[in-house]
Short mmCIF file of C-alpha atoms and ligand atoms in Angstrom, two decimals:
data_model
loop_
_atom_site.label_atom_id
_atom_site.label_comp_id
_atom_site.label_asym_id
_atom_site.label_seq_id
_atom_site.Cartn_x
_atom_site.Cartn_y
_atom_site.Cartn_z
CA MET B 17 3.58 9.35 -35.30
CA LYS B 18 3.72 12.07 -32.38
CA LYS B 19 6.51 11.60 -30.01
CA ILE B 20 5.64 12.23 -26.23
CA ILE B 21 8.80 13.05 -24.34
CA ASN B 22 9.89 14.57 -21.26
CA TYR B 23 9.29 18.19 -20.04
CA VAL B 24 12.08 19.30 -18.17
CA GLY B 25 13.51 22.95 -17.41
CA GLY B 26 10.56 24.42 -19.31
CA LYS B 27 11.32 22.40 -22.42
CA GLU B 28 10.45 19.37 -24.17
CA VAL B 29 13.59 17.04 -24.07
CA HIS B 30 14.76 13.72 -24.02
CA CYS B 31 18.04 11.40 -24.27
CA SER B 32 16.72 8.05 -24.57
CA LYS B 33 15.99 6.30 -27.98
CA ASN B 34 13.90 3.50 -26.35
CA PHE B 35 10.11 4.39 -26.90
CA LEU B 36 6.65 2.35 -26.02
CA PRO B 37 3.73 2.86 -28.52
CA VAL B 38 0.50 4.61 -27.08
CA PHE B 39 -2.88 3.61 -28.40
CA ASP B 40 -6.26 5.15 -29.12
CA PRO B 41 -8.36 2.56 -26.99
CA SER B 42 -11.71 3.23 -28.99
CA LYS B 43 -10.13 2.35 -32.26
CA GLY B 44 -7.23 -0.19 -31.01
CA GLU B 45 -4.72 1.78 -33.20
CA GLN B 46 -1.28 3.24 -32.32
CA ILE B 47 -0.98 6.74 -32.22
CA GLY B 48 2.19 7.88 -30.50
CA ASP B 49 5.44 6.70 -29.01
CA VAL B 50 6.33 7.57 -25.49
CA VAL B 51 9.86 7.72 -24.32
CA LEU B 52 11.16 5.43 -21.73
CA SER B 53 13.59 7.52 -19.95
CA ASN B 54 17.09 6.59 -19.28
CA ASP B 55 19.74 7.39 -16.47
CA GLU B 56 20.77 10.49 -18.37
CA ASP B 57 17.23 11.62 -18.72
CA PHE B 58 16.81 11.04 -14.77
CA SER B 59 19.98 12.89 -14.04
CA LYS B 60 18.90 15.89 -16.01
CA THR B 61 15.83 16.07 -14.46
CA ILE B 62 16.97 16.06 -10.81
CA GLU B 63 19.58 18.72 -11.90
CA SER B 64 16.97 20.81 -13.27
CA SER B 65 14.92 20.24 -10.24
CA LYS B 66 17.75 21.00 -7.89
CA ASN B 67 18.37 24.19 -9.72
CA ALA B 68 14.92 25.43 -9.41
CA PHE B 69 14.49 24.66 -5.75
CA SER B 70 16.52 27.16 -4.06
CA ASN B 71 14.59 30.32 -5.63
CA TRP B 72 11.32 28.52 -5.67
CA SER B 73 11.44 27.68 -1.72
CA LYS B 74 12.39 31.24 -1.15
CA THR B 75 9.51 32.68 -3.39
CA THR B 76 6.85 34.10 -0.75
CA PRO B 77 3.82 32.02 -0.32
CA LEU B 78 1.69 34.95 -1.88
CA LYS B 79 3.53 35.00 -5.05
CA ARG B 80 3.24 31.33 -5.49
CA SER B 81 -0.69 31.60 -4.72
CA ARG B 82 -0.77 34.13 -7.81
CA ILE B 83 0.99 32.14 -10.25
CA LEU B 84 -1.57 29.17 -9.00
CA SER B 85 -4.37 31.63 -9.76
CA ASN B 86 -3.29 32.32 -13.22
CA TYR B 87 -2.85 28.51 -13.75
CA LYS B 88 -6.53 27.89 -12.80
CA SER B 89 -7.52 30.59 -15.42
CA LEU B 90 -5.64 28.95 -17.87
CA ILE B 91 -6.66 25.48 -17.35
CA GLU B 92 -10.42 26.55 -17.43
CA LYS B 93 -9.41 28.36 -20.80
CA ASN B 94 -8.14 25.09 -22.23
CA ILE B 95 -10.43 22.37 -20.62
CA ASP B 96 -11.72 21.44 -23.86
CA SER B 97 -8.52 20.51 -25.41
CA LEU B 98 -7.09 19.07 -22.18
CA ALA B 99 -10.42 16.87 -22.10
CA GLU B 100 -9.86 15.66 -25.68
CA ILE B 101 -6.36 14.62 -25.13
CA VAL B 102 -7.45 12.67 -22.18
CA SER B 103 -10.44 10.97 -23.93
CA THR B 104 -8.24 10.26 -27.02
CA GLU B 105 -5.49 8.21 -24.96
CA HIS B 106 -7.87 7.15 -22.16
CA GLY B 107 -10.93 6.25 -24.13
CA LYS B 108 -13.44 7.98 -21.41
CA THR B 109 -16.20 10.31 -22.23
CA LEU B 110 -15.80 13.73 -23.05
CA ASP B 111 -18.02 14.92 -20.05
CA ASP B 112 -16.24 12.42 -17.79
CA ALA B 113 -12.82 13.84 -18.89
CA LYS B 114 -13.86 17.37 -18.04
CA GLY B 115 -15.49 16.41 -14.76
CA SER B 116 -12.04 14.82 -13.76
CA ILE B 117 -10.30 17.83 -14.89
CA THR B 118 -12.50 20.04 -12.95
CA ARG B 119 -11.77 18.03 -9.81
CA GLY B 120 -8.21 18.43 -10.29
CA LEU B 121 -8.86 22.06 -10.75
CA GLU B 122 -10.39 22.36 -7.33
CA VAL B 123 -7.14 21.26 -5.98
CA VAL B 124 -5.31 24.27 -7.74
CA GLU B 125 -7.92 26.50 -6.23
CA PHE B 126 -7.55 25.00 -2.81
CA ALA B 127 -3.63 25.50 -3.11
CA THR B 128 -4.27 29.24 -3.92
CA GLY B 129 -4.90 29.53 -0.18
CA ILE B 130 -1.38 28.58 0.55
CA PRO B 131 -0.70 31.74 2.53
CA HIS B 132 -3.50 31.12 4.87
CA LEU B 133 -2.68 27.30 5.05
CA LEU B 134 0.89 27.58 5.91
CA LYS B 135 0.24 29.81 8.90
CA GLY B 136 1.91 28.19 11.75
CA GLU B 137 0.93 28.02 15.56
CA PHE B 138 2.28 30.34 18.20
CA SER B 139 2.30 30.24 21.97
CA GLN B 140 3.02 33.14 24.14
CA ASN B 141 4.74 32.50 27.52
CA VAL B 142 5.39 28.80 27.22
CA GLY B 143 7.83 29.68 30.09
CA THR B 144 8.43 32.72 31.78
CA ASN B 145 9.41 35.19 28.89
CA ILE B 146 9.78 32.30 26.70
CA ASP B 147 7.62 31.82 23.27
CA SER B 148 7.31 29.01 21.28
CA TRP B 149 5.96 28.52 17.43
CA SER B 150 5.79 26.07 14.87
CA VAL B 151 6.13 26.39 10.97
CA ARG B 152 5.85 24.26 8.23
CA GLN B 153 9.03 24.06 5.75
CA PRO B 154 8.99 22.49 2.28
CA LEU B 155 10.60 19.04 1.81
CA GLY B 156 12.88 19.74 -1.20
CA ILE B 157 12.34 17.72 -4.28
CA THR B 158 9.09 15.71 -4.32
CA ALA B 159 7.95 12.92 -6.72
CA GLY B 160 4.44 11.79 -7.98
CA ILE B 161 3.92 8.28 -9.80
CA THR B 162 0.34 8.11 -11.44
CA PRO B 163 -2.01 5.61 -12.85
CA PHE B 164 -3.84 5.55 -16.36
CA ASN B 165 -7.15 5.87 -15.12
CA PHE B 166 -6.97 9.52 -14.48
CA PRO B 167 -4.28 11.15 -16.38
CA ALA B 168 -5.27 14.75 -15.29
CA MET B 169 -7.01 14.52 -11.77
CA VAL B 170 -4.53 12.34 -10.00
CA PRO B 171 -1.42 14.00 -10.81
CA MET B 172 -3.29 17.42 -9.85
CA TRP B 173 -4.21 15.84 -6.47
CA MET B 174 -0.33 16.09 -5.85
CA TYR B 175 1.78 18.73 -7.49
CA PRO B 176 -0.39 21.88 -7.14
CA ILE B 177 -0.14 21.38 -3.15
CA SER B 178 3.37 20.30 -3.18
CA ILE B 179 4.62 23.33 -5.55
CA ALA B 180 2.25 25.62 -3.35
CA CYS B 181 4.33 24.77 -0.36
CA GLY B 182 7.61 25.44 -1.83
CA ASN B 183 8.63 22.33 -3.18
CA CYS B 184 9.95 21.20 -6.90
CA PHE B 185 7.60 18.23 -8.07
CA ILE B 186 8.83 15.42 -10.70
CA LEU B 187 5.84 13.88 -12.43
CA LYS B 188 6.19 10.36 -13.61
CA PRO B 189 2.82 9.67 -15.36
CA SER B 190 1.25 6.36 -16.70
CA GLU B 191 2.96 5.40 -19.73
CA LYS B 192 -0.58 4.37 -21.21
CA ASP B 193 -2.02 7.98 -21.54
CA PRO B 194 0.90 10.53 -21.04
CA SER B 195 0.12 13.25 -23.12
CA CYS B 196 -2.05 15.36 -20.90
CA SER B 197 0.83 15.62 -18.40
CA ILE B 198 2.79 17.62 -20.64
CA LYS B 199 0.13 20.13 -21.74
CA LEU B 200 -0.69 20.40 -17.97
CA ALA B 201 3.08 21.39 -17.38
CA GLN B 202 3.01 23.64 -20.09
CA LEU B 203 0.11 25.60 -19.00
CA PHE B 204 1.94 26.04 -15.58
CA SER B 205 4.94 27.63 -17.34
CA GLU B 206 2.57 29.75 -19.21
CA ALA B 207 0.95 31.05 -15.86
CA GLY B 208 4.61 32.22 -14.69
CA LEU B 209 5.81 28.94 -12.78
CA PRO B 210 9.76 29.18 -12.69
CA ASP B 211 11.42 26.43 -15.06
CA GLY B 212 12.48 23.05 -13.17
CA VAL B 213 9.70 23.67 -10.55
CA LEU B 214 7.38 21.23 -12.36
CA ASN B 215 9.27 18.49 -14.47
CA VAL B 216 7.59 15.47 -16.11
CA ILE B 217 9.50 12.42 -16.77
CA GLN B 218 8.18 9.82 -18.69
CA GLY B 219 9.10 5.91 -18.30
CA ASP B 220 8.54 2.79 -16.70
CA LYS B 221 9.45 0.77 -13.72
CA LYS B 222 13.37 1.54 -14.32
CA THR B 223 12.38 5.38 -13.96
CA VAL B 224 10.25 4.48 -10.85
CA ASP B 225 13.14 2.76 -9.34
CA ASN B 226 15.43 5.87 -10.05
CA ILE B 227 13.16 7.66 -8.11
CA ILE B 228 12.80 5.68 -5.22
CA GLN B 229 16.55 5.00 -5.03
CA THR B 230 17.93 8.79 -5.50
CA PRO B 231 18.62 10.62 -2.15
CA ASP B 232 17.98 13.68 -3.95
CA ILE B 233 14.17 13.06 -3.74
CA SER B 234 12.44 13.47 -0.52
CA SER B 235 8.98 12.05 -0.78
CA ILE B 236 6.82 9.91 -3.33
CA SER B 237 3.40 10.05 -3.64
CA PHE B 238 1.91 7.05 -5.63
CA VAL B 239 -1.63 6.29 -7.19
CA GLY B 240 -1.93 2.75 -8.68
CA SER B 241 -2.72 -0.86 -8.33
CA THR B 242 -1.98 -2.53 -4.77
CA PRO B 243 0.98 -4.83 -5.56
CA VAL B 244 2.72 -1.53 -6.90
CA ALA B 245 1.78 0.72 -4.04
CA LYS B 246 3.27 -2.06 -1.62
CA TYR B 247 6.43 -2.25 -3.39
CA ILE B 248 6.74 1.68 -3.54
CA TYR B 249 5.93 1.94 0.03
CA GLU B 250 8.41 -0.82 1.20
CA GLU B 251 11.06 0.39 -1.34
CA SER B 252 10.77 3.77 -0.31
CA ALA B 253 11.08 3.25 3.46
CA LYS B 254 14.15 1.40 2.66
CA ASN B 255 15.54 4.52 1.05
CA LEU B 256 14.34 6.66 3.85
CA LYS B 257 11.62 8.63 2.12
CA ARG B 258 8.29 10.07 2.99
CA VAL B 259 5.60 8.13 1.30
CA GLN B 260 1.72 7.87 0.42
CA ALA B 261 0.92 4.88 -1.80
CA LEU B 262 -2.79 4.70 -2.76
CA GLY B 263 -3.95 1.25 -4.10
CA GLY B 264 -6.58 -0.62 -5.58
CA ALA B 265 -10.39 -0.86 -4.44
CA LYS B 266 -13.43 -3.15 -4.07
CA ASN B 267 -16.23 -0.65 -3.15
CA HIS B 268 -19.40 -2.03 -1.88
CA LEU B 269 -22.69 -0.12 -2.22
CA VAL B 270 -25.25 -1.55 0.33
CA VAL B 271 -28.94 -1.39 -0.43
CA MET B 272 -31.09 -1.68 2.51
CA PRO B 273 -34.69 -2.70 2.19
CA ASP B 274 -36.09 0.91 3.03
CA ALA B 275 -33.84 2.49 0.61
CA ASN B 276 -35.34 4.74 -2.27
CA ILE B 277 -34.93 1.95 -5.04
CA ASN B 278 -34.79 4.38 -8.07
CA GLN B 279 -32.24 6.60 -6.35
CA ALA B 280 -30.00 3.24 -5.68
CA VAL B 281 -30.40 2.00 -9.06
CA ASP B 282 -29.28 5.43 -10.75
CA GLY B 283 -26.61 5.69 -8.27
CA ILE B 284 -25.43 2.23 -8.83
CA ILE B 285 -25.44 2.51 -12.78
CA GLY B 286 -23.31 5.59 -12.80
CA ALA B 287 -20.68 4.24 -10.17
CA ALA B 288 -20.58 0.84 -11.46
CA TYR B 289 -20.28 1.51 -15.22
CA GLY B 290 -19.24 5.29 -15.66
CA SER B 291 -15.65 5.46 -17.08
CA ALA B 292 -16.14 1.48 -17.95
CA GLY B 293 -15.62 0.82 -14.18
CA GLU B 294 -11.91 2.09 -14.32
CA ARG B 295 -12.24 4.34 -11.22
CA CYS B 296 -10.86 3.54 -7.85
CA MET B 297 -14.31 4.53 -6.44
CA ALA B 298 -16.32 2.37 -8.93
CA VAL B 299 -18.97 0.63 -7.13
CA SER B 300 -18.16 -3.04 -8.03
CA VAL B 301 -20.21 -4.94 -5.31
CA ALA B 302 -23.87 -4.07 -4.59
CA VAL B 303 -24.97 -5.80 -1.21
CA ALA B 304 -28.73 -6.31 -1.59
CA VAL B 305 -30.30 -6.65 1.94
CA GLY B 306 -33.50 -8.79 2.41
CA ASN B 307 -36.27 -8.57 0.12
CA ILE B 308 -34.97 -5.52 -2.08
CA ALA B 309 -32.81 -7.80 -4.07
CA ASP B 310 -35.30 -8.86 -7.03
CA ASP B 311 -36.26 -5.50 -7.62
CA LEU B 312 -32.73 -4.15 -7.63
CA ILE B 313 -31.48 -6.62 -10.16
CA GLU B 314 -34.41 -5.88 -12.28
CA GLY B 315 -34.19 -2.14 -11.98
CA ILE B 316 -30.03 -2.37 -12.83
CA ASN B 317 -30.61 -4.70 -15.75
CA ASN B 318 -33.34 -2.32 -17.43
CA ASN B 319 -30.95 0.39 -17.00
CA ILE B 320 -28.10 -1.32 -18.49
CA GLN B 321 -29.93 -1.99 -21.63
CA LYS B 322 -30.30 1.80 -21.98
CA LEU B 323 -26.60 2.41 -21.34
CA LYS B 324 -24.93 3.54 -24.93
CA VAL B 325 -21.34 2.08 -25.18
CA ALA B 326 -19.48 4.02 -27.97
CA PRO B 327 -16.34 6.01 -28.48
CA TRP B 328 -15.95 9.50 -26.90
CA THR B 329 -16.31 11.26 -30.15
CA ASP B 330 -20.00 10.22 -30.09
CA THR B 331 -21.50 12.62 -27.65
CA ASP B 332 -24.45 10.37 -26.70
CA SER B 333 -21.73 7.86 -25.17
CA ASP B 334 -22.26 6.78 -21.53
CA MET B 335 -19.34 4.44 -21.45
CA GLY B 336 -16.38 4.29 -23.71
CA PRO B 337 -13.53 1.32 -24.06
CA VAL B 338 -11.43 0.12 -21.47
CA ILE B 339 -7.63 0.97 -21.63
CA SER B 340 -5.89 -1.69 -23.34
CA LYS B 341 -6.11 -5.22 -25.46
CA ASP B 342 -4.49 -6.79 -22.38
CA HIS B 343 -7.01 -5.17 -20.08
CA LYS B 344 -10.05 -5.88 -22.07
CA GLU B 345 -8.92 -9.70 -22.12
CA LYS B 346 -8.17 -9.90 -18.42
CA ILE B 347 -11.72 -8.30 -17.46
CA GLU B 348 -13.44 -11.16 -20.20
CA HIS B 349 -11.26 -13.84 -18.31
CA TYR B 350 -12.66 -12.50 -15.08
CA ILE B 351 -16.35 -12.67 -16.36
CA THR B 352 -15.64 -16.28 -17.69
CA LYS B 353 -14.38 -17.26 -14.21
CA GLY B 354 -17.40 -15.76 -12.34
CA PHE B 355 -19.79 -17.97 -14.58
CA ASP B 356 -17.49 -21.02 -14.14
CA GLU B 357 -17.49 -20.31 -10.39
CA GLY B 358 -21.17 -20.41 -10.07
CA ALA B 359 -22.46 -16.73 -10.25
CA THR B 360 -25.57 -15.97 -12.35
CA LEU B 361 -24.55 -14.00 -15.32
CA ILE B 362 -27.59 -11.50 -16.00
CA ALA B 363 -25.66 -9.29 -18.46
CA ASP B 364 -22.46 -10.46 -20.41
CA GLY B 365 -20.29 -7.90 -21.69
CA ARG B 366 -17.96 -10.21 -23.47
CA ASN B 367 -16.80 -9.88 -27.15
CA TYR B 368 -18.68 -6.41 -27.35
CA LYS B 369 -18.21 -5.09 -30.74
CA ILE B 370 -19.28 -1.48 -32.25
CA GLN B 371 -19.60 -1.21 -35.80
CA GLY B 372 -16.59 0.77 -37.28
CA TYR B 373 -14.65 0.40 -34.11
CA GLU B 374 -14.31 -3.40 -34.39
CA ASN B 375 -10.70 -3.27 -33.04
CA GLY B 376 -11.40 -0.81 -30.14
CA TYR B 377 -11.03 -2.18 -26.55
CA PHE B 378 -15.01 -2.30 -25.68
CA VAL B 379 -16.46 -4.40 -22.74
CA GLY B 380 -20.20 -4.38 -22.40
CA PRO B 381 -21.75 -3.65 -18.94
CA THR B 382 -21.65 -6.84 -17.11
CA LEU B 383 -23.97 -7.91 -14.21
CA PHE B 384 -23.69 -10.85 -11.84
CA ASP B 385 -26.30 -12.08 -9.47
CA ASN B 386 -25.93 -14.70 -6.52
CA VAL B 387 -22.00 -13.71 -6.00
CA LYS B 388 -20.44 -15.38 -3.11
CA GLN B 389 -17.51 -14.18 -1.02
CA ASN B 390 -15.36 -16.85 -1.84
CA MET B 391 -15.57 -16.35 -5.60
CA SER B 392 -12.67 -14.40 -7.66
CA ILE B 393 -14.98 -11.70 -9.08
CA TYR B 394 -15.65 -10.67 -5.33
CA LYS B 395 -12.10 -11.07 -3.68
CA GLU B 396 -10.10 -9.43 -6.57
CA GLU B 397 -10.18 -5.83 -8.23
CA ILE B 398 -11.31 -6.42 -11.96
CA PHE B 399 -11.25 -2.46 -12.82
CA GLY B 400 -13.87 -2.77 -15.71
CA PRO B 401 -17.45 -2.63 -16.08
CA VAL B 402 -18.43 -5.65 -14.09
CA LEU B 403 -20.90 -5.47 -11.18
CA SER B 404 -21.50 -8.37 -8.62
CA VAL B 405 -24.63 -8.41 -6.69
CA ILE B 406 -24.33 -10.16 -3.29
CA ARG B 407 -27.50 -11.08 -1.55
CA VAL B 408 -27.46 -10.87 2.47
CA LYS B 409 -30.08 -11.38 4.87
CA SER B 410 -29.10 -8.61 7.29
CA TYR B 411 -27.65 -5.21 7.73
CA GLU B 412 -25.08 -6.98 10.29
CA GLU B 413 -24.17 -9.22 7.45
CA ALA B 414 -23.48 -6.54 5.00
CA LEU B 415 -21.32 -4.61 7.34
CA ASN B 416 -19.55 -7.52 7.95
CA LEU B 417 -18.84 -7.83 4.12
CA VAL B 418 -17.62 -4.52 3.71
CA ASN B 419 -15.23 -4.75 6.71
CA GLU B 420 -13.72 -8.08 6.06
CA HIS B 421 -12.62 -7.29 2.60
CA LYS B 422 -8.96 -6.65 2.13
CA PHE B 423 -9.70 -3.16 0.22
CA GLY B 424 -10.90 -0.07 2.20
CA ASN B 425 -11.18 2.55 -0.30
CA GLY B 426 -14.68 3.53 -0.56
CA THR B 427 -18.38 2.44 0.44
CA SER B 428 -21.84 3.68 0.46
CA ILE B 429 -25.14 2.80 1.81
CA TYR B 430 -28.52 3.55 0.68
CA THR B 431 -31.31 3.74 3.38
CA SER B 432 -33.77 6.05 4.76
CA ASP B 433 -33.08 5.10 8.50
CA GLY B 434 -30.85 7.58 10.19
CA GLU B 435 -29.77 5.13 12.84
CA VAL B 436 -28.52 2.78 10.47
CA ALA B 437 -26.81 5.45 8.33
CA ARG B 438 -25.01 6.67 11.48
CA HIS B 439 -23.96 3.14 12.52
CA PHE B 440 -22.47 2.56 9.25
CA THR B 441 -20.47 5.68 9.00
CA THR B 442 -19.09 4.96 12.57
CA ASN B 443 -18.33 1.17 12.17
CA SER B 444 -17.50 0.64 8.55
CA LYS B 445 -13.71 0.12 8.15
CA ILE B 446 -13.31 2.22 5.03
CA GLY B 447 -11.50 5.39 4.22
CA MET B 448 -14.33 7.29 2.30
CA VAL B 449 -18.08 6.51 3.15
CA GLY B 450 -21.25 7.66 1.42
CA ILE B 451 -24.89 8.08 2.92
CA ASN B 452 -27.31 7.89 -0.37
CA VAL B 453 -24.54 9.27 -2.23
CA PRO B 454 -22.93 6.55 -4.60
CA ILE B 455 -19.27 7.74 -5.06
CA PRO B 456 -17.96 9.73 -1.85
CA VAL B 457 -15.38 11.39 -3.26
CA PRO B 458 -14.04 14.12 -0.88
CA MET B 459 -13.70 17.53 -2.14
CA ALA B 460 -10.30 19.23 -2.65
CA PHE B 461 -10.51 20.81 0.90
CA HIS B 462 -11.08 17.41 2.33
CA SER B 463 -8.57 14.65 1.77
CA PHE B 464 -8.75 11.59 -0.27
CA GLY B 465 -7.64 8.26 0.94
CA GLY B 466 -8.58 4.59 1.84
CA TRP B 467 -7.80 2.12 4.57
CA LYS B 468 -6.38 -1.42 4.62
CA GLN B 469 -4.74 -2.36 1.43
CA SER B 470 -5.98 0.67 -0.49
CA LEU B 471 -3.34 3.01 1.09
CA PHE B 472 0.06 2.63 2.57
CA GLY B 473 1.27 5.37 4.46
CA ASP B 474 -0.10 8.09 6.96
CA HIS B 475 -1.32 10.67 4.91
CA ALA B 476 -4.22 10.79 2.39
CA MET B 477 -4.18 13.30 -0.51
CA HIS B 478 -5.16 16.99 -0.93
CA GLY B 479 -6.89 18.87 1.73
CA MET B 480 -4.85 19.47 4.95
CA GLU B 481 -3.37 15.98 4.67
CA GLY B 482 -1.52 17.19 1.48
CA VAL B 483 -0.24 20.41 3.14
CA ASN B 484 1.26 18.20 5.95
CA PHE B 485 2.64 15.65 3.70
CA TYR B 486 4.43 18.14 1.52
CA THR B 487 6.12 20.02 4.60
CA LYS B 488 8.16 19.38 7.46
CA LEU B 489 7.24 20.84 10.89
CA LYS B 490 9.85 22.81 12.80
CA THR B 491 9.00 24.25 16.29
CA VAL B 492 11.13 27.07 17.78
CA THR B 493 11.38 28.19 21.35
CA SER B 494 12.80 31.64 22.00
P1 NAD F 28 -0.33 0.43 -11.91
O1 NAD F 28 0.08 0.12 -10.58
O2 NAD F 28 -0.05 -0.54 -13.08
O3 NAD F 28 0.43 1.82 -12.39
C1 NAD F 28 0.80 2.81 -11.85
C2 NAD F 28 1.82 3.56 -12.15
O4 NAD F 28 3.02 2.55 -11.41
C3 NAD F 28 2.42 3.86 -13.45
O5 NAD F 28 2.88 4.97 -13.50
C4 NAD F 28 3.29 2.67 -13.74
O6 NAD F 28 4.06 3.20 -14.96
C5 NAD F 28 3.79 2.43 -12.61
N1 NAD F 28 4.41 0.99 -12.50
C6 NAD F 28 3.64 0.11 -12.94
N2 NAD F 28 4.37 -1.14 -12.60
C7 NAD F 28 5.33 -0.73 -11.90
C8 NAD F 28 6.40 -1.83 -11.10
N3 NAD F 28 6.37 -2.96 -11.41
N4 NAD F 28 7.31 -1.05 -10.57
C9 NAD F 28 7.22 0.22 -10.53
N5 NAD F 28 6.13 0.98 -10.99
C10 NAD F 28 5.56 0.49 -11.64
O7 NAD F 28 -1.86 1.17 -11.92
P2 NAD F 28 -2.73 1.44 -13.43
O8 NAD F 28 -2.93 0.13 -14.24
O9 NAD F 28 -1.95 2.57 -14.03
O10 NAD F 28 -3.91 2.17 -12.61
C11 NAD F 28 -5.01 1.35 -12.21
C12 NAD F 28 -5.01 0.98 -10.66
O11 NAD F 28 -4.88 2.27 -10.04
C13 NAD F 28 -6.14 0.27 -10.17
O12 NAD F 28 -5.58 -0.64 -9.31
C14 NAD F 28 -6.91 1.29 -9.15
O13 NAD F 28 -7.84 0.69 -8.39
C15 NAD F 28 -5.55 2.07 -8.85
N6 NAD F 28 -6.01 3.78 -8.44
C16 NAD F 28 -6.31 3.80 -7.17
C17 NAD F 28 -6.84 5.14 -6.85
C18 NAD F 28 -6.86 5.64 -5.33
O14 NAD F 28 -6.90 6.69 -5.00
N7 NAD F 28 -6.85 4.50 -4.51
C19 NAD F 28 -6.86 6.00 -7.63
C20 NAD F 28 -6.74 5.58 -9.14
C21 NAD F 28 -6.54 4.49 -9.55
#
């Protein structure tokens, strides 16, 4: 059984003898053990980061950028093996895994521009013979705590920019799919990153609490569920740390009566069921406005029947398993609850079995019609392949639904009316908005982040928000 341990100071190390099993979700079999780091592991990680910071923060941005360029090439060369690691431990299809690594790679690419991105501002003669300028300096040791659903991409939203800004970075990956982070760190070392600038520490809540409580770490970037995001935000503030904590989601896609229905159906199928719905930008609610509802439901249901649910090793697979046995049971429980609460169950993904993979954590694509605002399948994040359709009479009613929901990560509208599209972009209380685009994920040079209970903190991730988050502003008057 493979042992997944820490990567500290350019080496794989561990002190703790405590391990947690790691599973292949397609087979439901244990494939490894991940170390649950203890206080000694944590102290050694901090020591290594502290040793690395002094030189790294003085390394010129141009040299840092060249190492990032090497890193980009190495990730490109190794994308197939990285994707296999992701698919084996997460279960998503290889195409999905590769796509997500590419999105992370684009952040590395953005971060290679760091000499330009760190240029400050200068004002001559703010007073007679007095000039003023501002610079952005590194924070010190920064940390990232990441979720299971994007084991490569989400860490890559964080550490390339932090490191490009002259910081050291400690990554605490999800304990459910921890191997990819080790490979990513090894490739960075191979690219020329000095030992200790990027350390990976495996663990659970105990390691997270160590990260929060130590005065040696300046900032925390978190992505995961809302209750944990809230905890990280509150505790980080108590410990006087800079924090960005991205949480859960319930993304609505509004379909207007004048929408191109085929486009809307295609968009919904990919966004609701891709990656088995385990994306924070997955569409989990389709809002059908007016008389389009029957055609929309029929189109979605027809397309669901064509989806192939299979392990990632089957190259025709459209959708793999969910992450764990517990999570499969939780999703199936929500489906039962939705039915009991009175929603119409059009496609039922419970008890989904695949020959040869009977113990895999598969849930079939599930579709509910006539979902109401007070139902738990509407109010709560399910994080699985379950789509709720809610019928409304007007655009105003649809916009109210979007705005009244406690989450505010992403939303989209399908319409051919420019005025409605513009009204929606201006008035939706959501961080990322799409017009005739199902998953409006911003590119690396823009920034990713939701509103309301989907993000606690002032900064979104990557783009200039990332550069600002990972640096402190200094203004000089001379
Ligand atoms: P999670 O909150 O369970 O875990 C995230 C991280 O927090 C992991 O590293 C885990 O070890 C740690 N953690 C878990 N419980 C903890 C606790 N009690 N105290 C301290 N640390 C704890 O999330 P997950 O199940 O891994 O990921 C799925 C969630 O992440 C979904 O809610 C999804 O919407 C969200 N997500 C959000 C975004 C976004 O950009 N907003 C992106 C991806 C995923």
